[in-house]
Amino acid sequence: MSEDQLPDAIESVRTRLQAELDAQFAALATREEEVLAGVRRDVEAEAEQRSTAKVESARAEWASRLESELAAARAEAEQRWTAKLESVRAEWASRLESELAAAEALAARRTITETTRVRVEAEQAAAESLAAFQKESAESLAKVRDEMEQQLAAERSAREETRAALEHALGQLEAAGQAERDGQEQAGEQMRAIEAERQRLTSELDVERRQRETLNNALEQAHATLAHEREAGRQSALAETKAQAAAAANEVRESERQSRLAVIERLLGALRTIERAGSLTEALAALFDAASAEAPRAALFVVNGAQLQCWKANGFSGPLPARLPSEGAEAGALGAALASREPVSTSTSAAPAFAALAASKAGLAIPMVVGGHAVAVLYADDGTEAETGVPPSWPETVQVLVRHGSAWIAYLTAIRTAQVVRAGPRQAASTGRAASPVSEDDNAARRYAKLLVSEIKLYNEAAVRVGREKGDLLDRLRPEIDRARRLYEERVSPAVGARAVYFQQELVQTLADGDAARLGRPGAGV
C-alpha cells in the first residue's frame, strides 16, 4: 500500500469503529431506559401499598365512629323518653292529689256515701287517665323504637356494604400487589441479565478502545511522517509568502496614510479658504464649494422666516425648489436639524422630498448656528454613488466644515458689529478733529443700518430679486424688515433724531438698489 493510500485506509477503519461504538452506546441507552421504567413501576407499587394502609386505617376509624354515634343516639333517645314519662307521671299525680283534696273538702259537707262515690269516681278517672297515658306512652315508645331499629338496620346495611366494598378493594389491591411482586421478580431477572450484558459489552468496548488507540497511534505516526516529509517543501514557499504579504501590507498602510493625508490636507485647505472670506457671501460660497468637493450631492438653504430658500445646489439631476417650508414632510431632515440645531441623519429622519434618496443611501442635514439661531442648513448625501460596501467618510468632513463656517460667519458678524459701533470714535481720532457726539452717533447708526439691511439681502436674494421686479419689497420681506428694525431701534439711541431716516435710506439704497419705487407703496412696510 502506498503512503498516499495509508491515510484513507486508516480513516475508513476509524469510521467503521466509530459507527460500531455509536450502535453499542445506543443499545446501552435503550436498556437503561427499560431499567428506569422498572424502577418507576416499583415506586408506584410502593405508593399503592401506602394507599392500602391508609384505606385500612380509614375503615377502622369510620367503624369506630359509627358505633360511638349509634350508642350516643340510643342513650339520648332513652333519656329523652324517660324524662318525658316522669314528667307526665308527676303531672297526673299532682292532679290526683288536688282532686282528692277537693273531694275531702266536699266530704266535710256531704254524707259519707257521697264522699265514697266521689272518691271512687275520682279513682276511676285517675285510673283511666293513667291507662290512657300508659297506652299513649307505649305507642310512642314503640314508634320511636321502630324508627331507631329502622335507622340501625339502614346503618348496619350501609356498614355491611362499605365493609364488602373495602374487602373487594383489598382483594384487588392484594391481586395487584401479587402481580407487582411477580413483575419485580421478572424485573430483577432482567436487571441481572442486563448487568451481565453490560459487563460483556464493557469488556468488548475495552477491547475496541484499545484497538482504536493502537490505530490512532499508528495514524499519528503516519501523519508525523507525512508532515515531516512535507515540511521541508513548505518552508521555502512559506518564507516567500510571508515576504509578499509583508510587502503588500506595507503598500496598503502607505496607501491608507496617503489617502488620510490627502483628506486632511483638503480639509485644511477648505478651512483656510473659509477663513480668507471677507464677507458673509464669500464665507457661504467657500463653505458650499468645500462641502460639494466632499459629498456627491450638496445643497445650501438659507432660513427665511418659516421657509427655506435654496442658495446653491450641486450634483442633483434637476433644479431644486426655490423655496420650501422649514417643517413637514417636504423638508424632512432639514426641519429636524433646524429644530434641534444639531446634525440629523436620514437614518433617523426622512430625507427631503426633493432628494428622492434610496433607503440604502446616506444623507445628512447640518444646521449653521450663529448666536444660538439656525440661519442656514446644508444638506448632503451620496445619492449618485454606486454601492461600494465601505461606509462613506464625507459626513464627518462636512460636519467639520459647517461648524467652522458657522463659527467664521459669527466672527465676521461680530467684527462688523464692533466696527459699526466703534467707527465714529476711530474716524474722529484719525482726522485729529474733535467730532461732536451727534455726528458720531449718526455715523454709527448709518453703519448699523447698512449691516442689518445687507443681511436681509444676503439671506433672501431670490425674494429681493422678485420684489424689485414686482415693486413689493416691503410686503414680500415684511418679517425680515420688522425684525431688523427692532434690532436697529434697540441698539440706536432715540437721541439720534434721524435714526428712522437712516434705516429708510438703507432700505432704498441696499435693498431696492437706489429705487424707492421698488419698495412698494409709501408706508406699506414702515
Short mmCIF file of C-alpha atoms in Angstrom, two decimals:
data_model
loop_
_atom_site.label_atom_id
_atom_site.label_comp_id
_atom_site.label_asym_id
_atom_site.label_seq_id
_atom_site.Cartn_x
_atom_site.Cartn_y
_atom_site.Cartn_z
CA MET A 1 0.00 0.00 0.00
CA SER A 2 1.40 3.43 -0.96
CA GLU A 3 1.83 6.27 1.50
CA ASP A 4 -0.98 8.24 -0.11
CA GLN A 5 -3.48 5.38 0.39
CA LEU A 6 -2.48 4.79 4.06
CA PRO A 7 -4.40 7.82 5.49
CA ASP A 8 -7.55 6.81 3.59
CA ALA A 9 -7.39 3.26 4.94
CA ILE A 10 -6.85 4.46 8.48
CA GLU A 11 -9.72 6.91 8.18
CA SER A 12 -12.02 4.12 6.88
CA VAL A 13 -11.14 1.89 9.86
CA ARG A 14 -11.75 4.76 12.27
CA THR A 15 -15.16 5.47 10.68
CA ARG A 16 -16.22 1.84 10.99
CA LEU A 17 -15.14 1.62 14.64
CA GLN A 18 -16.91 4.86 15.44
CA ALA A 19 -20.16 3.57 13.88
CA GLU A 20 -19.97 0.33 15.91
CA LEU A 21 -19.33 2.27 19.12
CA ASP A 22 -22.30 4.55 18.45
CA ALA A 23 -24.54 1.49 17.89
CA GLN A 24 -23.38 -0.09 21.19
CA PHE A 25 -23.95 3.15 23.07
CA ALA A 26 -27.46 3.43 21.61
CA ALA A 27 -28.27 -0.15 22.76
CA LEU A 28 -26.99 0.65 26.26
CA ALA A 29 -29.11 3.80 26.36
CA THR A 30 -32.23 1.79 25.39
CA ARG A 31 -31.61 -0.80 28.12
CA GLU A 32 -31.03 1.90 30.70
CA GLU A 33 -34.41 3.37 29.81
CA GLU A 34 -36.04 -0.05 30.35
CA VAL A 35 -34.37 -0.37 33.76
CA LEU A 36 -35.58 3.10 34.70
CA ALA A 37 -39.12 2.09 33.70
CA GLY A 38 -38.91 -0.95 36.03
CA VAL A 39 -37.72 1.25 38.90
CA ARG A 40 -40.60 3.61 38.22
CA ARG A 41 -43.08 0.71 38.48
CA ASP A 42 -41.52 -0.29 41.83
CA VAL A 43 -42.04 3.20 43.13
CA GLU A 44 -45.67 3.17 42.00
CA ALA A 45 -46.21 -0.22 43.75
CA GLU A 46 -44.83 1.16 46.99
CA ALA A 47 -47.17 4.16 46.66
CA GLU A 48 -50.16 1.81 46.24
CA GLN A 49 -49.16 -0.16 49.33
CA ARG A 50 -49.11 3.04 51.30
CA SER A 51 -52.56 3.93 49.98
CA THR A 52 -53.84 0.45 51.07
CA ALA A 53 -52.61 1.04 54.60
CA LYS A 54 -54.35 4.42 54.62
CA VAL A 55 -57.63 2.75 53.46
CA GLU A 56 -57.48 0.20 56.32
CA SER A 57 -56.86 2.95 58.83
CA ALA A 58 -59.77 4.99 57.46
CA ARG A 59 -62.10 1.95 57.53
CA ALA A 60 -61.32 1.22 61.19
CA GLU A 61 -61.74 4.86 62.10
CA TRP A 62 -65.17 5.11 60.41
CA ALA A 63 -66.39 1.84 62.00
CA SER A 64 -65.41 3.09 65.48
CA ARG A 65 -67.06 6.45 64.80
CA LEU A 66 -70.30 4.72 63.64
CA GLU A 67 -70.52 2.54 66.79
CA SER A 68 -69.99 5.52 69.07
CA GLU A 69 -72.65 7.59 67.23
CA LEU A 70 -75.21 4.73 67.46
CA ALA A 71 -74.61 4.31 71.20
CA ALA A 72 -74.92 8.03 71.75
CA ALA A 73 -78.21 8.18 69.78
CA ARG A 74 -79.67 5.22 71.70
CA ALA A 75 -78.73 6.72 75.05
CA GLU A 76 -80.13 10.11 74.08
CA ALA A 77 -83.49 8.61 72.96
CA GLU A 78 -83.90 6.58 76.16
CA GLN A 79 -83.03 9.54 78.33
CA ARG A 80 -85.46 11.81 76.44
CA TRP A 81 -88.45 9.41 76.74
CA THR A 82 -87.68 8.57 80.38
CA ALA A 83 -87.72 12.22 81.26
CA LYS A 84 -90.97 12.74 79.38
CA LEU A 85 -92.62 9.76 81.17
CA GLU A 86 -91.54 11.07 84.59
CA SER A 87 -92.94 14.50 83.75
CA VAL A 88 -96.35 13.08 82.73
CA ARG A 89 -96.45 10.88 85.80
CA ALA A 90 -95.71 13.79 88.12
CA GLU A 91 -98.35 15.91 86.35
CA TRP A 92 -101.09 13.27 86.85
CA ALA A 93 -100.08 12.60 90.44
CA SER A 94 -100.36 16.28 91.23
CA ARG A 95 -103.73 16.44 89.51
CA LEU A 96 -104.93 13.39 91.52
CA GLU A 97 -103.78 14.90 94.78
CA SER A 98 -105.64 18.10 94.04
CA GLU A 99 -108.82 16.23 93.17
CA LEU A 100 -108.55 14.10 96.32
CA ALA A 101 -108.10 17.24 98.38
CA ALA A 102 -111.20 18.72 96.76
CA ALA A 103 -113.10 15.53 97.42
CA GLU A 104 -112.10 15.53 101.08
CA ALA A 105 -113.22 19.11 101.42
CA LEU A 106 -116.52 18.20 99.85
CA ALA A 107 -116.84 15.20 102.16
CA ALA A 108 -116.90 17.52 105.09
CA ARG A 109 -120.12 19.00 103.81
CA ARG A 110 -121.74 15.86 102.36
CA THR A 111 -122.50 12.48 103.56
CA ILE A 112 -120.07 9.59 103.74
CA THR A 113 -121.84 7.89 100.84
CA GLU A 114 -121.38 10.86 98.61
CA THR A 115 -117.76 11.05 99.67
CA THR A 116 -117.23 7.41 98.87
CA ARG A 117 -118.86 7.82 95.45
CA VAL A 118 -116.78 10.81 94.61
CA ARG A 119 -113.63 9.03 95.68
CA VAL A 120 -114.49 6.01 93.59
CA GLU A 121 -115.20 8.18 90.56
CA ALA A 122 -112.01 10.10 91.08
CA GLU A 123 -110.01 6.91 91.41
CA GLN A 124 -111.65 5.51 88.27
CA ALA A 125 -110.96 8.72 86.36
CA ALA A 126 -107.36 8.67 87.55
CA ALA A 127 -107.04 5.03 86.60
CA GLU A 128 -108.49 5.69 83.15
CA SER A 129 -106.23 8.68 82.64
CA LEU A 130 -103.22 6.71 83.76
CA ALA A 131 -104.16 3.81 81.46
CA ALA A 132 -104.62 6.21 78.52
CA PHE A 133 -101.26 7.83 79.26
CA GLN A 134 -99.57 4.48 79.59
CA LYS A 135 -101.10 3.37 76.28
CA GLU A 136 -100.02 6.58 74.57
CA SER A 137 -96.54 6.27 76.07
CA ALA A 138 -96.28 2.65 74.98
CA GLU A 139 -97.34 3.57 71.43
CA SER A 140 -94.87 6.44 71.31
CA LEU A 141 -92.10 4.26 72.67
CA ALA A 142 -92.94 1.54 70.15
CA LYS A 143 -92.92 4.07 67.34
CA VAL A 144 -89.59 5.51 68.43
CA ARG A 145 -88.21 2.02 68.88
CA ASP A 146 -89.33 1.08 65.36
CA GLU A 147 -87.74 4.22 63.92
CA MET A 148 -84.49 3.60 65.78
CA GLU A 149 -84.48 -0.03 64.66
CA GLN A 150 -85.01 1.06 61.03
CA GLN A 151 -82.18 3.59 61.30
CA LEU A 152 -79.95 0.97 62.90
CA ALA A 153 -80.86 -1.53 60.17
CA ALA A 154 -80.10 1.05 57.46
CA GLU A 155 -76.82 1.97 59.09
CA ARG A 156 -75.99 -1.73 59.56
CA SER A 157 -76.75 -2.36 55.87
CA ALA A 158 -74.64 0.62 54.78
CA ARG A 159 -71.83 -0.56 57.02
CA GLU A 160 -72.07 -4.06 55.54
CA GLU A 161 -71.94 -2.60 52.03
CA THR A 162 -68.95 -0.46 52.97
CA ARG A 163 -67.23 -3.48 54.51
CA ALA A 164 -67.94 -5.52 51.36
CA ALA A 165 -66.61 -2.71 49.15
CA LEU A 166 -63.49 -2.41 51.31
CA GLU A 167 -62.95 -6.18 51.22
CA HIS A 168 -63.37 -6.14 47.42
CA ALA A 169 -60.88 -3.27 47.13
CA LEU A 170 -58.47 -5.09 49.44
CA GLY A 171 -58.79 -8.17 47.26
CA GLN A 172 -57.99 -6.15 44.17
CA LEU A 173 -55.05 -4.47 45.91
CA GLU A 174 -53.72 -7.84 47.04
CA ALA A 175 -54.05 -9.18 43.50
CA ALA A 176 -52.30 -6.09 42.15
CA GLY A 177 -49.59 -6.44 44.79
CA GLN A 178 -49.06 -10.05 43.83
CA ALA A 179 -48.83 -9.07 40.17
CA GLU A 180 -46.37 -6.34 41.03
CA ARG A 181 -44.28 -8.71 43.11
CA ASP A 182 -44.21 -11.08 40.15
CA GLY A 183 -43.21 -8.16 37.93
CA GLN A 184 -40.48 -7.18 40.39
CA GLU A 185 -39.10 -10.69 40.29
CA GLN A 186 -39.12 -10.59 36.49
CA ALA A 187 -37.52 -7.13 36.58
CA GLY A 188 -34.83 -8.45 38.90
CA GLU A 189 -34.10 -11.26 36.49
CA GLN A 190 -33.99 -8.75 33.63
CA MET A 191 -31.69 -6.48 35.66
CA ARG A 192 -29.34 -9.37 36.26
CA ALA A 193 -29.43 -10.20 32.55
CA ILE A 194 -28.83 -6.53 31.69
CA GLU A 195 -25.92 -6.34 34.12
CA ALA A 196 -24.36 -9.42 32.57
CA GLU A 197 -24.87 -7.97 29.09
CA ARG A 198 -23.44 -4.63 30.24
CA GLN A 199 -20.32 -6.33 31.59
CA ARG A 200 -19.95 -8.20 28.32
CA LEU A 201 -20.35 -5.01 26.28
CA THR A 202 -17.96 -3.15 28.58
CA SER A 203 -15.30 -5.79 28.01
CA GLU A 204 -15.91 -5.62 24.25
CA LEU A 205 -15.72 -1.81 24.35
CA ASP A 206 -12.45 -2.00 26.25
CA VAL A 207 -11.03 -4.28 23.58
CA GLU A 208 -12.28 -1.98 20.81
CA ARG A 209 -10.94 1.07 22.68
CA ARG A 210 -7.51 -0.48 22.89
CA GLN A 211 -7.68 -1.32 19.19
CA ARG A 212 -8.70 2.25 18.40
CA GLU A 213 -5.84 3.63 20.49
CA THR A 214 -3.45 1.39 18.58
CA LEU A 215 -4.85 2.62 15.28
CA ASN A 216 -4.72 6.25 16.45
CA ASN A 217 -1.08 5.84 17.43
CA ALA A 218 -0.32 4.35 14.06
CA LEU A 219 -2.24 7.18 12.38
CA GLU A 220 -0.38 9.83 14.36
CA GLN A 221 2.93 8.27 13.45
CA ALA A 222 1.90 8.23 9.79
CA HIS A 223 0.79 11.87 9.97
CA ALA A 224 4.02 12.84 11.66
CA THR A 225 5.99 11.12 8.92
CA LEU A 226 3.97 12.83 6.20
CA ALA A 227 4.22 16.21 7.94
CA HIS A 228 7.98 15.85 8.31
CA GLU A 229 8.29 15.00 4.64
CA ARG A 230 6.13 17.96 3.56
CA GLU A 231 7.63 20.48 6.00
CA ALA A 232 10.86 20.82 4.11
CA GLY A 233 8.98 21.69 0.91
CA ARG A 234 6.72 24.18 2.65
CA GLN A 235 9.44 26.22 4.36
CA SER A 236 10.68 27.95 1.28
CA ALA A 237 7.17 28.64 -0.03
CA LEU A 238 6.12 29.92 3.40
CA ALA A 239 9.05 32.32 3.60
CA GLU A 240 8.28 33.65 0.14
CA THR A 241 4.57 34.07 1.00
CA LYS A 242 5.40 35.94 4.22
CA ALA A 243 7.68 38.30 2.34
CA GLN A 244 4.97 39.00 -0.25
CA ALA A 245 2.33 39.53 2.49
CA ALA A 246 4.61 41.97 4.36
CA ALA A 247 5.25 43.92 1.18
CA ALA A 248 1.52 44.04 0.40
CA ALA A 249 0.72 45.16 3.96
CA ASN A 250 3.30 47.93 3.71
CA GLU A 251 1.79 49.06 0.44
CA VAL A 252 -1.72 49.07 1.95
CA ARG A 253 -0.56 51.04 5.00
CA GLU A 254 1.24 53.55 2.80
CA SER A 255 -1.82 53.91 0.59
CA GLU A 256 -4.08 54.46 3.61
CA ARG A 257 -1.64 57.03 5.01
CA GLN A 258 -1.53 58.89 1.72
CA SER A 259 -5.34 58.80 1.50
CA ARG A 260 -5.73 60.15 5.04
CA LEU A 261 -3.13 62.84 4.41
CA ALA A 262 -4.96 63.87 1.23
CA VAL A 263 -8.25 64.17 3.14
CA ILE A 264 -6.61 66.18 5.94
CA GLU A 265 -4.82 68.47 3.50
CA ARG A 266 -8.03 69.01 1.54
CA LEU A 267 -9.90 69.80 4.78
CA LEU A 268 -7.20 72.22 5.95
CA GLY A 269 -7.23 73.94 2.55
CA ALA A 270 -11.02 74.34 2.73
CA LEU A 271 -10.80 75.77 6.27
CA ARG A 272 -8.16 78.27 5.13
CA THR A 273 -10.36 79.29 2.19
CA ILE A 274 -13.30 79.93 4.54
CA GLU A 275 -11.08 81.98 6.85
CA ARG A 276 -9.91 84.14 3.93
CA ALA A 277 -13.52 85.16 3.22
CA GLY A 278 -14.05 88.84 3.98
CA SER A 279 -17.84 88.86 3.74
CA LEU A 280 -20.76 86.64 4.59
CA THR A 281 -21.38 85.84 0.93
CA GLU A 282 -17.77 84.77 0.38
CA ALA A 283 -17.83 82.63 3.52
CA LEU A 284 -21.03 80.84 2.43
CA ALA A 285 -19.61 80.31 -1.07
CA ALA A 286 -16.34 78.87 0.29
CA LEU A 287 -18.24 76.57 2.64
CA PHE A 288 -20.54 75.30 -0.12
CA ASP A 289 -17.63 74.67 -2.53
CA ALA A 290 -15.73 72.69 0.09
CA ALA A 291 -18.83 70.60 1.00
CA SER A 292 -19.54 69.93 -2.71
CA ALA A 293 -15.98 68.65 -3.14
CA GLU A 294 -16.50 66.11 -0.33
CA ALA A 295 -20.10 64.90 -0.78
CA PRO A 296 -21.54 63.59 -4.08
CA ARG A 297 -24.59 65.88 -3.74
CA ALA A 298 -24.97 69.05 -1.67
CA ALA A 299 -27.48 71.89 -1.29
CA LEU A 300 -27.38 75.00 0.92
CA PHE A 301 -30.65 76.53 2.17
CA VAL A 302 -30.93 79.91 3.92
CA VAL A 303 -33.60 80.37 6.60
CA ASN A 304 -36.18 82.95 5.55
CA GLY A 305 -38.83 83.13 8.25
CA ALA A 306 -40.90 79.94 8.11
CA GLN A 307 -39.41 78.96 4.76
CA LEU A 308 -36.08 77.71 3.41
CA GLN A 309 -34.60 79.44 0.37
CA CYS A 310 -32.28 77.42 -1.87
CA TRP A 311 -28.97 79.32 -2.11
CA LYS A 312 -26.88 76.83 -4.11
CA ALA A 313 -27.04 73.15 -5.12
CA ASN A 314 -24.68 70.70 -6.77
CA GLY A 315 -24.95 67.12 -8.05
CA PHE A 316 -28.76 66.88 -8.34
CA SER A 317 -30.26 65.76 -11.64
CA GLY A 318 -32.78 68.61 -11.83
CA PRO A 319 -33.37 72.09 -10.37
CA LEU A 320 -34.31 72.26 -6.69
CA PRO A 321 -37.36 74.20 -5.46
CA ALA A 322 -36.54 77.86 -4.82
CA ARG A 323 -38.49 77.78 -1.55
CA LEU A 324 -39.84 75.06 0.69
CA PRO A 325 -41.38 75.06 4.18
CA SER A 326 -38.97 74.65 7.08
CA GLU A 327 -41.21 71.99 8.65
CA GLY A 328 -43.16 68.97 7.46
CA ALA A 329 -42.57 66.01 5.16
CA GLU A 330 -41.28 68.19 2.31
CA ALA A 331 -38.39 69.47 4.45
CA GLY A 332 -37.77 66.15 6.22
CA ALA A 333 -34.38 66.06 7.93
CA LEU A 334 -33.84 69.78 7.19
CA GLY A 335 -36.65 70.76 9.55
CA ALA A 336 -35.45 68.34 12.22
CA ALA A 337 -31.92 69.79 12.03
CA LEU A 338 -33.22 73.37 12.34
CA ALA A 339 -35.42 72.45 15.31
CA SER A 340 -32.66 70.62 17.23
CA ARG A 341 -29.75 72.77 15.96
CA GLU A 342 -27.82 69.51 15.62
CA PRO A 343 -26.89 67.33 12.60
CA VAL A 344 -29.69 64.92 11.62
CA SER A 345 -29.14 61.77 9.55
CA THR A 346 -31.67 60.29 7.14
CA SER A 347 -31.42 57.07 9.13
CA THR A 348 -33.36 58.76 11.96
CA SER A 349 -35.42 61.27 9.95
CA ALA A 350 -36.85 61.19 6.44
CA ALA A 351 -34.82 62.68 3.61
CA PRO A 352 -36.16 65.88 1.98
CA ALA A 353 -38.71 65.27 -0.75
CA PHE A 354 -36.53 66.80 -3.49
CA ALA A 355 -33.65 64.37 -2.74
CA ALA A 356 -35.54 61.20 -3.79
CA LEU A 357 -32.96 59.28 -1.74
CA ALA A 358 -32.92 55.48 -1.80
CA ALA A 359 -33.16 53.61 1.51
CA SER A 360 -29.62 52.22 1.09
CA LYS A 361 -28.09 55.70 0.68
CA ALA A 362 -26.92 58.03 3.45
CA GLY A 363 -27.96 61.67 3.83
CA LEU A 364 -27.16 64.33 6.41
CA ALA A 365 -28.64 67.76 7.27
CA ILE A 366 -26.31 70.11 9.22
CA PRO A 367 -27.60 73.45 10.58
CA MET A 368 -25.47 76.62 10.62
CA VAL A 369 -25.98 78.14 14.07
CA VAL A 370 -24.99 81.78 14.66
CA GLY A 371 -25.69 83.35 18.02
CA GLY A 372 -27.88 80.45 19.09
CA HIS A 373 -30.13 80.70 15.99
CA ALA A 374 -30.11 78.46 12.92
CA VAL A 375 -29.61 80.79 9.92
CA ALA A 376 -28.99 78.15 7.24
CA VAL A 377 -28.83 74.39 6.74
CA LEU A 378 -26.57 72.31 4.49
CA TYR A 379 -27.89 69.04 3.06
CA ALA A 380 -25.51 66.41 1.60
CA ASP A 381 -25.94 62.77 0.56
CA ASP A 382 -24.33 60.06 -1.57
CA GLY A 383 -27.33 59.56 -3.84
CA THR A 384 -25.21 59.31 -7.03
CA GLU A 385 -22.53 56.94 -5.74
CA ALA A 386 -22.57 53.24 -6.60
CA GLU A 387 -22.66 50.60 -3.86
CA THR A 388 -19.10 50.11 -2.55
CA GLY A 389 -19.68 48.20 0.68
CA VAL A 390 -17.47 50.71 2.54
CA PRO A 391 -19.09 53.38 4.78
CA PRO A 392 -18.61 56.90 3.31
CA SER A 393 -16.22 59.28 5.05
CA TRP A 394 -17.68 62.57 3.86
CA PRO A 395 -20.30 63.07 6.66
CA GLU A 396 -17.64 63.77 9.31
CA THR A 397 -15.69 66.09 6.99
CA VAL A 398 -18.82 68.06 6.03
CA GLN A 399 -19.77 68.47 9.69
CA VAL A 400 -16.34 69.93 10.46
CA LEU A 401 -16.68 72.34 7.51
CA VAL A 402 -20.16 73.52 8.55
CA ARG A 403 -19.17 74.03 12.17
CA HIS A 404 -16.09 76.00 11.14
CA GLY A 405 -18.12 78.02 8.62
CA SER A 406 -20.73 78.83 11.29
CA ALA A 407 -18.01 79.99 13.67
CA TRP A 408 -16.37 82.12 10.95
CA ILE A 409 -19.68 83.76 9.94
CA ALA A 410 -20.40 84.51 13.61
CA TYR A 411 -16.90 86.01 13.85
CA LEU A 412 -17.48 88.20 10.77
CA THR A 413 -20.84 89.36 12.13
CA ALA A 414 -19.28 90.26 15.47
CA ILE A 415 -16.43 92.11 13.76
CA ARG A 416 -18.84 94.05 11.56
CA THR A 417 -20.99 94.98 14.56
CA ALA A 418 -17.95 96.13 16.53
CA GLN A 419 -16.74 98.15 13.55
CA VAL A 420 -20.11 99.86 13.26
CA VAL A 421 -20.20 100.68 16.95
CA ARG A 422 -16.62 101.98 17.03
CA ALA A 423 -16.41 103.54 13.57
CA GLY A 424 -17.31 107.05 14.76
CA PRO A 425 -14.63 107.40 17.50
CA ARG A 426 -11.92 105.83 15.30
CA GLN A 427 -12.68 108.20 12.42
CA ALA A 428 -12.54 111.25 14.71
CA ALA A 429 -9.19 110.12 16.12
CA SER A 430 -7.71 109.53 12.63
CA THR A 431 -8.64 113.04 11.36
CA GLY A 432 -7.39 114.72 14.52
CA ARG A 433 -10.57 116.78 14.79
CA ALA A 434 -12.98 116.57 17.69
CA ALA A 435 -16.30 115.33 16.36
CA SER A 436 -19.49 116.26 18.09
CA PRO A 437 -21.44 113.47 19.93
CA VAL A 438 -24.32 113.86 17.47
CA SER A 439 -22.16 113.21 14.40
CA GLU A 440 -20.54 110.14 15.97
CA ASP A 441 -23.92 108.63 16.83
CA ASP A 442 -25.27 109.38 13.36
CA ASN A 443 -22.31 107.69 11.72
CA ALA A 444 -22.68 104.61 13.89
CA ALA A 445 -26.45 104.46 13.18
CA ARG A 446 -25.84 104.59 9.42
CA ARG A 447 -23.32 101.72 9.57
CA TYR A 448 -25.51 99.55 11.76
CA ALA A 449 -28.50 100.12 9.45
CA LYS A 450 -26.33 99.13 6.48
CA LEU A 451 -25.23 95.88 8.25
CA LEU A 452 -28.80 94.84 9.09
CA VAL A 453 -30.19 95.54 5.62
CA SER A 454 -27.20 93.78 3.99
CA GLU A 455 -28.02 90.65 5.98
CA ILE A 456 -31.62 90.77 4.69
CA LYS A 457 -30.32 90.95 1.15
CA LEU A 458 -27.80 88.14 1.70
CA TYR A 459 -30.25 85.62 3.14
CA ASN A 460 -33.13 86.48 0.77
CA GLU A 461 -31.52 87.03 -2.62
CA ALA A 462 -34.30 85.37 -4.64
CA ALA A 463 -37.04 87.25 -2.77
CA VAL A 464 -35.15 90.54 -3.22
CA ARG A 465 -34.84 89.90 -6.96
CA VAL A 466 -38.57 89.14 -7.36
CA GLY A 467 -39.55 92.06 -5.09
CA ARG A 468 -37.53 94.50 -7.17
CA GLU A 469 -39.25 93.26 -10.35
CA LYS A 470 -42.76 93.49 -8.88
CA GLY A 471 -42.15 96.55 -6.70
CA ASP A 472 -43.38 94.97 -3.42
CA LEU A 473 -40.21 94.53 -1.33
CA LEU A 474 -41.81 95.88 1.84
CA ASP A 475 -44.71 93.44 1.67
CA ARG A 476 -42.63 90.46 0.50
CA LEU A 477 -39.92 90.86 3.16
CA ARG A 478 -42.07 92.31 5.94
CA PRO A 479 -41.00 89.79 8.70
CA GLU A 480 -37.29 90.28 7.97
CA ILE A 481 -37.57 94.07 7.75
CA ASP A 482 -39.59 94.25 11.02
CA ARG A 483 -37.01 92.12 12.81
CA ALA A 484 -34.12 94.24 11.54
CA ARG A 485 -35.99 97.43 12.50
CA ARG A 486 -36.49 96.15 16.08
CA LEU A 487 -32.79 95.35 16.42
CA TYR A 488 -31.89 98.75 14.98
CA GLU A 489 -34.13 100.64 17.39
CA GLU A 490 -32.82 98.64 20.37
CA ARG A 491 -29.18 99.49 19.58
CA VAL A 492 -29.53 103.08 18.28
CA SER A 493 -30.43 105.69 20.89
CA PRO A 494 -33.59 107.80 20.39
CA ALA A 495 -31.28 110.80 20.84
CA VAL A 496 -30.28 110.27 17.20
CA GLY A 497 -33.06 112.27 15.65
CA ALA A 498 -32.57 110.93 12.14
CA ARG A 499 -32.30 107.26 13.02
CA ALA A 500 -35.54 106.36 11.17
CA VAL A 501 -34.29 108.24 8.13
CA TYR A 502 -31.00 106.31 8.11
CA PHE A 503 -32.79 102.95 8.20
CA GLN A 504 -35.17 104.00 5.41
CA GLN A 505 -32.23 105.21 3.30
CA GLU A 506 -30.52 101.84 3.61
CA LEU A 507 -33.72 100.08 2.56
CA VAL A 508 -33.74 102.19 -0.59
CA GLN A 509 -30.01 102.01 -1.37
CA THR A 510 -29.18 98.41 -0.43
CA LEU A 511 -32.47 96.56 -0.73
CA ALA A 512 -34.14 98.46 -3.61
CA ASP A 513 -30.87 99.29 -5.39
CA GLY A 514 -31.49 103.07 -5.10
CA ASP A 515 -35.07 102.97 -6.48
CA ALA A 516 -37.62 103.79 -3.75
CA ALA A 517 -40.48 102.71 -6.02
CA ARG A 518 -39.35 99.09 -5.75
CA LEU A 519 -40.15 99.11 -2.05
CA GLY A 520 -43.84 99.46 -2.82
CA ARG A 521 -46.44 101.92 -1.62
CA PRO A 522 -45.00 104.52 0.78
CA GLY A 523 -45.59 103.47 4.36
CA ALA A 524 -46.70 99.95 3.45
CA GLY A 525 -43.74 98.37 5.20
CA VAL A 526 -42.85 101.14 7.62
#
